[in-house]
XYZ file of C-alpha atoms in Angstrom:
101
model
C 21.846 -37.021 1.858
C 24.818 -34.940 1.900
C 28.031 -37.232 1.506
C 32.092 -37.159 2.254
C 34.658 -38.235 0.540
C 38.224 -38.842 1.313
C 40.804 -39.645 -1.290
C 42.034 -43.043 1.319
C 37.985 -44.426 -0.405
C 36.127 -43.240 3.632
C 32.845 -42.027 2.894
C 30.904 -40.607 4.697
C 27.354 -40.041 4.754
C 24.649 -38.695 7.032
C 20.905 -40.310 5.951
C 17.824 -38.016 6.788
C 14.189 -37.262 6.130
C 13.808 -33.519 5.819
C 15.489 -31.361 2.968
C 19.735 -29.887 3.577
C 19.682 -26.699 4.721
C 21.835 -25.064 6.408
C 21.155 -26.587 9.596
C 21.559 -30.231 8.619
C 23.927 -28.674 7.004
C 25.829 -27.667 10.510
C 24.798 -30.548 12.171
C 26.648 -33.177 9.542
C 29.810 -30.808 9.925
C 29.393 -31.004 13.136
C 29.775 -34.741 13.480
C 31.895 -35.014 10.524
C 34.777 -32.567 12.417
C 33.419 -35.059 15.650
C 34.576 -38.370 13.395
C 37.729 -36.391 11.833
C 39.357 -36.201 14.774
C 39.461 -39.221 16.227
C 39.973 -41.251 12.831
C 42.912 -38.517 11.875
C 43.681 -35.718 14.724
C 46.129 -34.160 11.858
C 42.995 -34.263 9.488
C 43.596 -30.299 8.871
C 47.482 -30.505 7.610
C 46.390 -32.813 4.623
C 42.292 -32.255 4.187
C 40.340 -29.607 1.912
C 35.932 -29.919 1.933
C 35.459 -28.501 -2.012
C 32.037 -27.052 -0.964
C 29.567 -27.095 -4.800
C 28.387 -23.336 -3.477
C 25.134 -24.641 -2.978
C 23.153 -21.340 -0.686
C 22.936 -23.149 2.319
C 26.898 -23.302 2.117
C 27.321 -20.151 2.230
C 25.649 -18.564 4.879
C 27.320 -17.245 8.232
C 26.752 -19.717 10.469
C 29.075 -22.123 8.790
C 31.418 -19.522 7.943
C 30.991 -19.427 11.310
C 31.172 -22.736 12.703
C 34.095 -23.448 9.650
C 36.240 -20.928 10.819
C 36.094 -21.212 14.683
C 36.149 -25.614 14.258
C 39.600 -24.425 11.444
C 37.050 -26.548 8.632
C 39.825 -25.794 5.519
C 37.656 -25.869 2.281
C 37.364 -24.172 -1.211
C 33.637 -23.496 -3.701
C 33.767 -24.691 -6.243
C 32.785 -23.366 -9.185
C 28.675 -22.784 -10.079
C 26.881 -26.432 -11.754
C 30.971 -27.594 -11.776
C 29.528 -31.269 -11.259
C 32.321 -32.715 -13.677
C 35.292 -31.764 -10.878
C 33.770 -32.531 -7.721
C 34.270 -36.341 -6.493
C 30.705 -36.507 -4.371
C 28.349 -35.715 -7.877
C 30.047 -39.087 -9.624
C 28.590 -40.817 -5.599
C 25.887 -40.436 -5.586
C 25.282 -40.290 -9.734
C 27.259 -44.112 -9.346
C 24.831 -44.647 -6.317
C 21.863 -44.275 -8.406
C 22.657 -46.634 -10.796
C 21.643 -48.842 -8.321
C 18.347 -50.383 -6.245
C 18.424 -48.220 -3.633
C 14.999 -49.283 -2.707
C 15.400 -52.972 -2.645
C 11.579 -53.244 -1.063
């Protein structure tokens, strides 16, 4: 699962059956940018993506995509899980019954 959560409470999730790498993360970003462009065309003026600095967040491919698409982003410090809103979401999500069957 890759997730983005905004200050309006909107959640953008991608579920997949593979490990996350630069290709899957880039695919997620492509769809996220497309969705944000549709939902809020001015999102770049008041939105910053917070990344946790995973290796696949920092590849040349991802940096090039973000630059080309003018995606504002910051990278949080290593192991700063308490500062990441998505980590708090993941913790809450894992407390529930994920696999009902």
